[in-house]
Amino acid sequence: MINLASRDVLHGWGKFLFTGIGLGLLIGATLTMGGVFRGMVDDGQVLIDNSGAELWVVQQGTLGPYAEPSSLRDDVWRGIAGIEGVAETGNAAYLTIQMAHAGKDTRVMIVGIEVDRPNRPGAPPYLTAGRPILQGHYEAIADERAGLKLGERVKIRRHDYTVVGLTRRMVSSSGDPMIFVPLKDAQEIQFLKDNDALVNERARTAANPAFNRPGVPGLLEAAQASATQAKSVNTVLVRLVPGADPARVANEIQRWKRLTAYTKAQMEDILIAKLIATSAKQIGMFLVILAIVTAAIVAFIIYTMTLAKVREIAVLKLIGAKNRIIAGMILQQALALGVIGFLVGRLAAGLWGPAFPKYVLLLPGDAVAGFAIVLSICALASSVAIRAALAIDPAEAIGG
Amino acid sequence: MDKMNKPVPAIQLTGLKKRYGTGDAAVDALKGVDMTIWPGEVVGLVGPSGSGKTTLLKCLGAVIEPTAGRMELAGDVIYDDAWKIPDLRALRRDRIGFVFQAPYLIPFLDVTDNVALLPMLAGQDNTSARKRALELLTALDVQHRAGAQVSQLSGGEQQRVAIARSLANHAPVILADEPTAPLDSERALTVVRILNDLAREYQTAIIVVTHDEKIIPTFRRIYHIRDGKTHEEAGEGRAI
């Protein structure tokens, strides 16, 4: 039996192809939306994975350090390091800032890490160029998406930093590229006030009678000195000894140190389930709307294509073609349109995805699921046209 | 011929009626049509607009259901106050050929496949269906356009292909609705000659609905239809 669908498609291939391309661009937008969501999840995942930590110790009762502010003294690691099962600790400070670079503002996450030895928790696990931070101050490792070059000097708040290393896919949960600097510098960037504020604060403190009590010499100086010290970090990253139970160690830290400790699974839950939950719902809504729009467009296209063949369908029915042959022709054309649309859409998403400011991750599994959904939508949408075709009276071929 | 060697009409209509609508709005399009057409005959069906020609053609073609009466096709009762054949589409496919005013070929199939489609729909394999199509295209002298697209054919060529299609399943009856309307005199007479040749060669009964004064004199028998009733008269049977 002749395949009527393929013959019809080949007969008007130009129109069919352009229709498929138009549909494909819409499918491409849908796939990209899905890719944006996957990118957000992946950003959260790489943030967790690349930190090299198995536990995150944060200020009690907070969801820090990524989802909520958290402040810890930078010496609490000593007590944590003594708990059974803890192999290594690393203080870390995180701060998202707007950095002026190459004449434009770039949003980056400043990460303060301990640089006394390599591979401390928090340090980037690999470099694509350059070397690790070796000096205690004013050196930086930047993610490639920050747009910095090796050896370039960049101003972050008060100081200039030399980019000594580059890394890749080190981003915040919002997709902002990370710039790693020594912990002391990050503490200053985050916690130290500017000079005007310090002068102002000193004057206020000096005017406070509580700090000028007779018989307590040095109190005012001590209070003023504390205002210029940055001794806080956002989290202590903990690496465990092999075989240690993360939940048990987290429990021990919470119990004895009055801090909150999160395991990797809990941190994934915070970053992926909680932090991006609203965005995920937003994107989900968009995907649903785009799926409905796609279905409506496919239905309209197939319906219009079918109505353009009323006479041919009437003739087919008159000369004895069974309903399944006619329905099969329309269904196959709808599916062919879906296949063309999907291929164009996947190609388009792959081409324009990297141009998006945020990471767009197109997973093969999502593509397979998307393909199945597109075909399902096309099959569903063709039912309207099939219904119309089956209602065509063969007498229309005779006229009268 | 039946088992007793008695000739069997290709079409036998007895008191065929068709009413559209009900109550006061009812219109009797056919008011008891009697008609007998023998194998190998080409019969004209003429009448003014609205006389019931197309309704009769649609009833004969099992496209619409008559209201009452009896229809026999090559000796088989297909309608007797109700359809006696469960699958009307198969009936049309296997036993009735159609030729329309416009050829209504399938534009996305080439000439051969337009003709071969019918045998394929009847379950023949592609090779034998195409072989049959080529035989018919040769008989109708359009074999040289076998691989062409429909849009590349002239009006006359398209009508020949449509005739070939109507014969593809060896239908004992062909219903032709104004087959010469879009053609000039010469081509119209050619089509009638072809129909006569095919009727003789394949022993096919052909009913030609027409207004065309050019071809009416060519029929040996003519059924006039007026106000839903037919009466038969002898035609001139002029040689083409």
XYZ file of C-alpha atoms in Angstrom:
640
model
C 0.000 0.000 0.000
C 1.249 3.466 -0.849
C 2.117 5.636 2.131
C -0.256 8.517 1.465
C 1.178 10.681 4.250
C 4.730 10.587 2.928
C 3.530 11.228 -0.625
C 1.544 14.243 0.497
C 4.482 15.554 2.525
C 6.887 15.098 -0.404
C 4.407 16.747 -2.761
C 4.313 19.927 -0.673
C 7.630 19.494 1.121
C 8.521 23.193 1.126
C 5.357 24.242 2.907
C 5.632 21.294 5.255
C 9.275 22.010 6.040
C 8.668 25.692 6.765
C 5.732 24.794 8.975
C 7.973 22.304 10.777
C 10.685 24.923 11.210
C 8.172 27.385 12.658
C 6.935 24.757 15.040
C 10.521 23.795 15.783
C 11.384 27.289 16.967
C 8.509 27.076 19.432
C 9.658 23.643 20.567
C 13.184 25.057 20.819
C 11.912 27.746 23.183
C 10.190 25.059 25.242
C 13.313 22.904 25.380
C 15.352 25.945 26.352
C 12.975 26.685 29.228
C 13.500 23.138 30.407
C 17.239 23.620 29.944
C 17.155 26.792 32.053
C 15.532 24.827 34.868
C 18.056 22.012 34.526
C 20.815 24.607 34.502
C 19.547 26.042 37.784
C 19.494 22.590 39.345
C 22.941 21.869 37.972
C 24.274 25.177 39.255
C 23.096 24.175 42.724
C 24.548 20.719 42.323
C 27.976 21.881 41.150
C 28.053 24.410 43.991
C 27.662 21.531 46.410
C 29.949 19.122 44.583
C 32.728 21.595 43.863
C 32.912 22.768 47.462
C 34.462 19.404 48.284
C 32.535 19.280 51.558
C 30.465 16.525 53.093
C 29.058 18.647 55.884
C 28.228 22.370 56.059
C 28.406 23.819 59.552
C 26.508 27.114 59.817
C 25.033 29.510 62.328
C 22.438 27.751 64.439
C 18.931 27.790 63.013
C 19.874 29.185 59.638
C 19.793 27.649 56.161
C 23.230 29.114 55.380
C 25.559 29.659 53.778
C 23.873 29.760 50.327
C 20.185 30.203 51.104
C 20.374 32.425 54.196
C 23.001 34.607 55.902
C 25.122 32.700 58.388
C 27.895 34.053 60.592
C 30.346 31.988 62.606
C 33.537 32.921 64.384
C 36.492 31.836 62.295
C 37.907 29.669 65.070
C 34.983 27.345 65.589
C 36.636 24.928 63.202
C 39.020 23.921 65.992
C 36.244 22.360 68.023
C 34.707 20.753 64.963
C 38.006 19.236 63.883
C 38.150 17.356 67.184
C 34.887 15.507 66.646
C 35.192 11.852 65.697
C 34.747 11.230 61.977
C 35.947 14.688 60.865
C 38.968 14.479 58.529
C 39.404 18.091 57.521
C 37.736 21.457 57.923
C 37.869 24.659 55.947
C 36.456 28.083 56.720
C 34.620 29.685 53.850
C 33.018 33.047 53.224
C 30.572 33.690 50.404
C 29.408 37.056 49.161
C 27.683 38.030 45.941
C 28.743 41.443 44.635
C 28.532 43.554 41.513
C 32.025 43.821 40.036
C 32.975 46.470 37.520
C 35.019 44.898 34.761
C 35.771 45.862 31.158
C 33.369 48.754 31.315
C 30.402 46.765 32.532
C 29.089 45.360 35.764
C 29.356 41.646 36.313
C 27.622 39.865 39.146
C 30.047 37.480 40.822
C 30.214 35.416 43.972
C 33.333 36.098 46.034
C 34.451 32.953 47.829
C 36.975 33.232 50.626
C 38.993 30.056 51.089
C 41.865 29.042 53.275
C 44.988 28.961 51.186
C 47.494 27.552 53.637
C 47.487 24.271 51.754
C 45.903 23.072 48.504
C 42.657 21.146 48.285
C 41.199 22.506 51.477
C 37.412 22.138 51.426
C 36.020 25.096 49.535
C 38.881 25.480 47.060
C 38.140 24.876 43.379
C 38.779 21.188 42.660
C 40.521 21.855 39.359
C 42.002 24.703 37.331
C 41.810 25.156 33.590
C 44.779 27.537 33.593
C 47.239 29.104 35.992
C 48.016 28.008 39.515
C 46.383 27.857 42.944
C 46.447 30.880 45.265
C 49.807 30.872 47.032
C 49.857 34.257 48.735
C 47.709 35.203 51.692
C 46.372 38.326 49.984
C 45.295 39.839 46.683
C 45.388 36.788 44.460
C 42.312 35.359 42.857
C 41.078 32.355 40.892
C 38.153 33.154 38.635
C 35.541 31.109 36.849
C 35.893 31.522 33.084
C 32.412 33.044 32.800
C 33.557 36.038 34.869
C 35.394 37.109 31.725
C 38.746 37.611 33.456
C 42.068 36.640 31.943
C 45.067 35.075 33.559
C 47.364 37.771 34.975
C 44.662 40.435 34.775
C 44.208 42.749 37.728
C 40.711 43.384 38.940
C 39.421 45.707 41.640
C 37.188 44.141 44.236
C 35.987 46.663 46.785
C 39.102 48.375 48.194
C 41.852 46.261 46.671
C 43.209 45.062 43.355
C 43.554 41.325 42.861
C 45.708 39.445 40.351
C 44.023 36.569 38.600
C 46.467 33.663 39.043
C 44.165 30.812 38.008
C 41.074 30.070 35.994
C 38.495 27.402 36.634
C 35.251 26.266 35.038
C 31.656 25.620 36.162
C 32.291 27.162 39.564
C 29.113 29.144 39.991
C 26.687 30.197 42.661
C 23.216 28.733 42.881
C 22.090 31.721 40.802
C 24.637 30.896 38.135
C 26.945 33.812 38.980
C 30.614 32.993 38.338
C 32.784 32.557 41.410
C 35.983 34.422 42.216
C 38.075 32.717 44.849
C 40.209 34.907 47.075
C 42.094 34.263 50.323
C 39.797 33.975 53.330
C 41.174 37.057 55.078
C 40.460 39.196 52.042
C 36.947 37.776 51.725
C 36.300 38.471 55.397
C 37.343 42.068 54.884
C 35.260 42.398 51.758
C 32.258 41.003 53.551
C 32.509 42.183 57.113
C 34.857 45.179 57.281
C 33.260 48.580 57.115
C 34.595 51.323 54.884
C 36.864 54.076 56.286
C 34.153 56.708 56.647
C 31.943 54.264 58.487
C 34.828 53.304 60.774
C 35.593 56.945 61.644
C 31.936 57.560 62.277
C 31.634 54.414 64.399
C 34.738 55.356 66.431
C 33.305 58.787 67.176
C 30.002 57.247 68.258
C 31.774 54.723 70.458
C 33.989 57.440 72.009
C 30.900 59.503 72.806
C 29.318 56.566 74.628
C 29.877 57.028 78.385
C 29.780 53.266 78.898
C 33.166 53.030 77.187
C 34.680 55.936 79.219
C 34.125 54.676 82.691
C 36.719 55.701 85.215
C 38.846 52.844 86.389
C 38.547 50.814 83.185
C 41.489 51.971 81.128
C 41.799 50.654 77.584
C 38.104 49.778 77.289
C 37.422 52.361 74.578
C 40.482 51.304 72.572
C 39.479 47.648 72.826
C 35.945 48.398 71.672
C 37.190 50.494 68.760
C 39.730 47.845 67.735
C 37.011 45.191 67.584
C 35.160 47.262 65.028
C 38.045 46.980 62.592
C 38.426 43.229 62.864
C 36.729 40.759 60.574
C 36.679 37.436 62.372
C 33.586 35.850 60.933
C 33.022 33.266 58.254
C 29.798 31.986 56.735
C 30.399 28.298 57.091
C 32.862 25.663 58.064
C 33.136 23.050 55.364
C 33.823 19.591 56.719
C 35.330 16.607 54.986
C 34.836 13.260 56.731
C 37.098 10.282 57.197
C 36.188 7.390 54.871
C 33.282 5.371 56.239
C 32.091 8.052 58.664
C 28.334 8.519 58.863
C 27.585 12.144 57.858
C 24.292 12.213 59.758
C 25.943 11.038 62.952
C 28.781 13.559 62.698
C 26.296 16.359 61.898
C 24.320 15.333 64.937
C 27.425 15.440 67.120
C 28.316 18.933 65.878
C 24.816 20.205 66.515
C 24.698 18.634 69.928
C 28.060 19.795 71.260
C 28.829 22.964 69.338
C 25.421 24.611 69.279
C 25.663 25.003 65.562
C 23.649 23.654 62.651
C 25.277 21.105 60.355
C 23.865 19.952 57.075
C 24.710 16.785 55.193
C 25.062 16.782 51.418
C 21.525 15.452 50.957
C 20.137 18.172 53.223
C 22.126 20.854 51.408
C 20.806 19.574 48.067
C 17.326 19.813 49.501
C 17.953 23.418 50.586
C 19.531 24.501 47.312
C 17.413 22.595 44.832
C 14.079 21.967 46.520
C 13.830 25.175 48.559
C 16.000 27.880 46.992
C 14.858 27.389 43.410
C 11.384 26.078 44.211
C 9.611 29.264 43.126
C 11.687 29.572 39.977
C 11.016 25.926 39.216
C 7.276 26.477 39.575
C 7.543 29.573 37.383
C 9.363 27.634 34.674
C 6.978 24.720 35.106
C 4.069 27.070 34.436
C 5.815 28.373 31.337
C 6.434 24.825 30.134
C 2.782 23.918 30.613
C 1.671 27.044 28.749
C 4.174 26.421 25.946
C 3.022 22.794 25.703
C -0.591 23.956 25.396
C 0.370 26.589 22.809
C 2.368 23.963 20.871
C -0.583 21.564 20.964
C -2.945 24.296 19.800
C -0.626 25.298 16.956
C -0.068 21.706 15.819
C -3.801 21.079 15.988
C -4.467 24.210 13.961
C -1.807 23.380 11.363
C -2.950 19.788 10.926
C -6.592 20.858 10.901
C -5.884 23.462 8.211
C -3.843 20.975 6.184
C -6.699 18.479 6.437
C -9.348 20.979 5.424
C -7.239 21.835 2.391
C -7.657 18.202 1.333
C -11.413 17.892 1.782
C -11.956 16.961 -1.862
C -9.145 14.397 -1.884
C -10.407 12.838 1.329
C -13.940 12.713 -0.061
C -12.605 10.999 -3.197
C -10.607 8.549 -1.078
C -13.712 7.696 0.909
C -15.790 7.407 -2.233
C -13.369 4.991 -3.865
C -13.323 2.865 -0.764
C -10.405 3.955 1.403
C -11.028 2.836 4.967
C -11.190 5.326 7.812
C -7.986 3.963 9.295
C -6.104 4.789 6.073
C -7.337 8.382 6.174
C -6.783 8.692 9.926
C -3.355 7.103 9.517
C -2.409 9.627 6.839
C -3.313 12.570 9.092
C -1.696 11.036 12.170
C 1.526 10.273 10.291
C 1.682 13.818 8.960
C 1.167 15.213 12.457
C 3.927 12.954 13.764
C 6.208 13.904 10.862
C 5.591 17.535 11.685
C 6.439 16.762 15.306
C 9.674 15.000 14.302
C 10.758 17.915 12.089
C 9.711 20.381 14.782
C 11.601 18.491 17.470
C 14.788 18.177 15.407
C 14.702 21.881 14.526
C 13.840 22.775 18.114
C 16.651 20.654 19.566
C 19.109 22.154 17.085
C 17.898 25.689 17.822
C 18.076 25.150 21.591
C 21.607 23.786 21.200
C 22.623 26.816 19.152
C 21.086 29.604 21.187
C 21.461 27.913 24.610
C 25.104 28.962 25.135
C 24.188 32.583 24.355
C 21.925 32.713 27.399
C 23.401 34.554 30.378
C 22.516 31.663 32.651
C 23.564 28.075 32.195
C 21.211 26.125 29.931
C 21.621 22.391 30.397
C 20.008 20.220 27.726
C 20.029 16.676 29.050
C 19.672 13.716 26.649
C 17.019 12.273 28.960
C 15.021 15.491 28.751
C 15.383 15.443 24.974
C 13.988 11.895 24.861
C 11.134 12.878 27.186
C 10.568 16.052 25.153
C 10.475 14.017 21.951
C 7.889 11.670 23.448
C 5.827 14.630 24.690
C 6.009 16.373 21.292
C 4.858 13.210 19.527
C 2.075 12.745 22.084
C 0.969 16.354 21.602
C 1.032 15.915 17.820
C -0.947 12.683 18.043
C -3.452 14.331 20.356
C -3.672 17.444 18.200
C -4.225 15.362 15.061
C -7.362 13.873 16.600
C -9.214 17.124 15.868
C -8.265 16.925 12.190
C -8.971 13.184 12.043
C -12.426 13.804 13.453
C -13.030 16.472 10.818
C -11.728 14.193 8.048
C -13.897 11.273 9.084
C -16.908 13.567 9.057
C -16.318 14.486 5.403
C -19.125 13.138 3.259
C -17.908 11.091 0.277
C -20.816 12.638 -1.609
C -18.799 15.867 -1.671
C -16.702 14.252 -4.385
C -19.773 13.923 -6.568
C -21.093 17.377 -5.863
C -24.640 18.323 -6.751
C -25.068 -14.311 -17.387
C -26.302 -16.309 -14.376
C -26.153 -20.035 -13.851
C -29.064 -20.605 -16.257
C -27.221 -18.513 -18.885
C -29.940 -15.904 -18.613
C -28.488 -12.404 -19.041
C -28.248 -10.497 -15.785
C -28.549 -6.714 -15.828
C -25.563 -4.825 -14.516
C -27.958 -2.440 -12.804
C -31.597 -3.060 -12.020
C -33.573 -0.399 -10.187
C -37.153 -1.002 -9.180
C -39.308 1.739 -7.664
C -36.342 3.552 -6.200
C -37.352 6.511 -4.062
C -35.432 9.132 -2.203
C -36.947 11.698 0.118
C -34.954 14.506 1.723
C -36.227 15.975 4.989
C -39.422 15.191 6.835
C -42.918 16.595 7.298
C -43.808 19.744 5.408
C -40.170 20.274 4.448
C -39.881 16.859 2.798
C -38.759 16.814 -0.811
C -39.168 13.727 -2.972
C -36.118 13.779 -5.188
C -36.781 10.321 -6.671
C -40.351 9.123 -6.983
C -39.978 5.518 -8.001
C -37.232 5.120 -10.564
C -37.122 1.979 -12.675
C -34.018 1.349 -14.699
C -32.259 -1.581 -16.288
C -28.790 -1.360 -17.728
C -26.987 -4.274 -19.306
C -23.294 -5.097 -19.247
C -21.394 -3.385 -22.032
C -23.978 -0.597 -22.379
C -23.304 3.107 -22.206
C -26.513 4.833 -21.181
C -27.169 8.539 -20.935
C -28.990 10.049 -18.001
C -30.222 13.496 -18.869
C -32.528 15.989 -17.291
C -32.732 19.586 -16.175
C -31.039 20.868 -13.039
C -32.806 19.754 -9.879
C -34.487 16.843 -11.637
C -32.762 14.251 -9.438
C -29.845 13.159 -11.623
C -27.210 13.583 -8.970
C -29.435 12.065 -6.292
C -29.924 9.005 -8.485
C -26.172 8.825 -9.085
C -25.493 9.054 -5.346
C -28.002 6.295 -4.619
C -26.497 4.112 -7.351
C -23.050 4.841 -5.968
C -24.114 3.792 -2.444
C -23.165 7.231 -1.241
C -26.595 8.119 0.094
C -29.310 5.737 1.205
C -32.524 5.605 -0.793
C -35.804 5.836 1.084
C -37.446 2.852 -0.576
C -37.215 0.555 -3.575
C -34.780 -2.051 -4.752
C -31.333 -1.932 -6.339
C -29.513 -4.864 -7.847
C -25.929 -4.796 -8.973
C -24.891 -7.586 -11.346
C -27.596 -9.790 -9.932
C -26.891 -9.056 -6.258
C -29.502 -7.192 -4.277
C -27.682 -4.341 -2.625
C -30.732 -2.410 -1.458
C -34.242 -3.543 -0.746
C -35.848 -0.909 1.459
C -32.582 -1.117 3.389
C -28.956 -1.755 2.570
C -28.245 -5.441 2.103
C -24.485 -4.961 2.003
C -22.756 -4.249 5.323
C -19.637 -2.573 3.937
C -20.692 0.100 1.456
C -17.161 1.428 1.147
C -15.955 -1.987 -0.023
C -18.911 -2.127 -2.405
C -17.901 1.190 -3.939
C -14.248 0.163 -4.049
C -14.760 -3.212 -5.702
C -17.913 -2.914 -7.796
C -18.548 0.709 -8.743
C -16.250 3.004 -10.653
C -16.632 6.770 -10.518
C -15.745 9.398 -13.095
C -16.429 12.958 -12.018
C -16.999 16.224 -13.794
C -13.514 17.256 -12.731
C -11.069 14.367 -12.637
C -10.423 14.704 -8.860
C -7.203 12.800 -9.027
C -5.112 12.700 -5.871
C -2.631 15.513 -6.504
C 0.151 14.074 -4.346
C 0.237 10.760 -6.231
C 1.694 10.289 -9.681
C -0.447 9.065 -12.559
C 0.307 5.366 -12.064
C -0.335 5.445 -8.349
C -3.597 7.329 -8.833
C -4.822 4.341 -10.797
C -3.031 1.707 -8.722
C -4.456 3.090 -5.488
C -7.785 1.343 -5.986
C -6.393 -2.184 -6.360
C -4.068 -1.450 -3.449
C -7.036 -0.403 -1.316
C -8.625 -3.702 -2.288
C -5.585 -5.534 -0.937
C -3.498 -6.107 -4.044
C 0.253 -5.860 -3.664
C 1.967 -2.790 -5.076
C 3.587 -4.593 -8.012
C 0.430 -6.178 -9.390
C -1.584 -3.006 -8.691
C 0.885 -0.925 -10.686
C 0.925 -3.538 -13.453
C -2.848 -3.268 -13.694
C -2.587 0.524 -13.695
C -0.119 0.475 -16.587
C -2.390 -1.859 -18.566
C -5.267 0.582 -18.180
C -3.121 3.619 -18.898
C -1.969 1.896 -22.067
C -5.565 1.085 -23.012
C -6.418 4.755 -22.550
C -3.304 5.884 -24.403
C -1.759 7.827 -21.536
C 0.949 5.319 -20.665
C 3.569 7.876 -21.693
C 2.494 10.025 -18.711
C 2.636 7.150 -16.229
C 5.320 8.751 -14.067
C 4.030 12.305 -14.343
C 2.464 14.330 -11.593
C -1.241 15.058 -11.990
C -0.588 18.784 -12.287
C 1.540 18.141 -15.380
C -1.355 16.608 -17.338
C -3.814 18.322 -19.652
C -7.530 18.250 -18.807
C -8.165 15.469 -21.313
C -5.278 13.398 -20.008
C -6.498 13.831 -16.451
C -9.953 12.640 -17.437
C -8.475 9.565 -19.099
C -6.522 8.777 -15.946
C -9.732 9.185 -13.953
C -11.448 6.728 -16.282
C -8.552 4.315 -15.877
C -8.932 4.606 -12.108
C -12.628 3.805 -12.313
C -11.794 0.577 -14.140
C -8.918 -0.455 -11.947
C -10.883 -2.938 -9.839
C -12.847 -4.439 -12.745
C -16.007 -2.713 -11.551
C -19.096 -3.971 -13.431
C -20.600 -0.474 -13.233
C -19.148 2.977 -13.874
C -21.011 6.111 -12.872
C -19.834 9.121 -14.811
C -21.034 12.512 -13.637
C -20.727 15.082 -16.441
C -17.369 13.622 -17.546
C -17.133 15.860 -20.604
C -18.239 19.143 -19.041
C -14.789 20.748 -18.861
C -13.708 19.485 -22.294
C -14.022 20.906 -25.784
C -16.096 19.061 -28.423
C -13.266 17.022 -29.824
C -12.008 15.887 -26.432
C -15.532 15.299 -25.177
C -16.260 12.955 -28.072
C -12.933 11.234 -27.501
C -13.898 10.541 -23.893
C -17.264 9.134 -25.010
C -15.544 6.949 -27.576
C -13.196 5.681 -24.888
C -16.132 4.939 -22.587
C -17.899 3.036 -25.359
C -14.750 1.075 -26.205
C -14.160 0.193 -22.571
C -17.783 -0.789 -22.015
C -17.539 -3.147 -24.954
C -14.122 -4.501 -24.048
C -14.698 -5.017 -20.314
C -18.479 -5.565 -20.467
C -18.904 -2.669 -18.062
C -22.203 -0.857 -17.734
C -21.670 2.888 -17.846
C -24.177 5.536 -16.873
C -23.249 8.966 -18.090
C -25.024 11.880 -16.443
C -24.804 14.779 -18.829
C -26.174 18.032 -20.099
C -23.746 17.994 -22.977
C -25.639 18.321 -26.248
C -22.530 17.255 -28.153
C -22.515 13.777 -26.687
C -26.233 13.048 -26.143
C -26.686 11.854 -29.758
C -24.016 9.195 -29.222
C -26.093 7.174 -26.733
C -28.160 4.246 -27.925
C -30.387 4.480 -24.853
C -31.196 7.506 -22.817
C -33.001 7.848 -19.512
C -34.722 11.174 -19.101
C -35.307 12.210 -15.547
C -37.837 14.869 -14.603
C -39.436 15.552 -11.264
C -37.880 12.460 -9.791
C -39.159 10.020 -12.404
C -37.384 8.470 -15.357
C -38.576 7.493 -18.747
C -36.535 5.655 -21.274
C -36.134 6.443 -24.918
C -33.955 5.190 -27.697
C -31.010 7.384 -28.571
C -29.539 8.069 -31.958
C -26.487 5.987 -31.244
C -24.543 8.182 -33.591
C -21.144 6.807 -34.509
C -18.184 8.743 -33.107
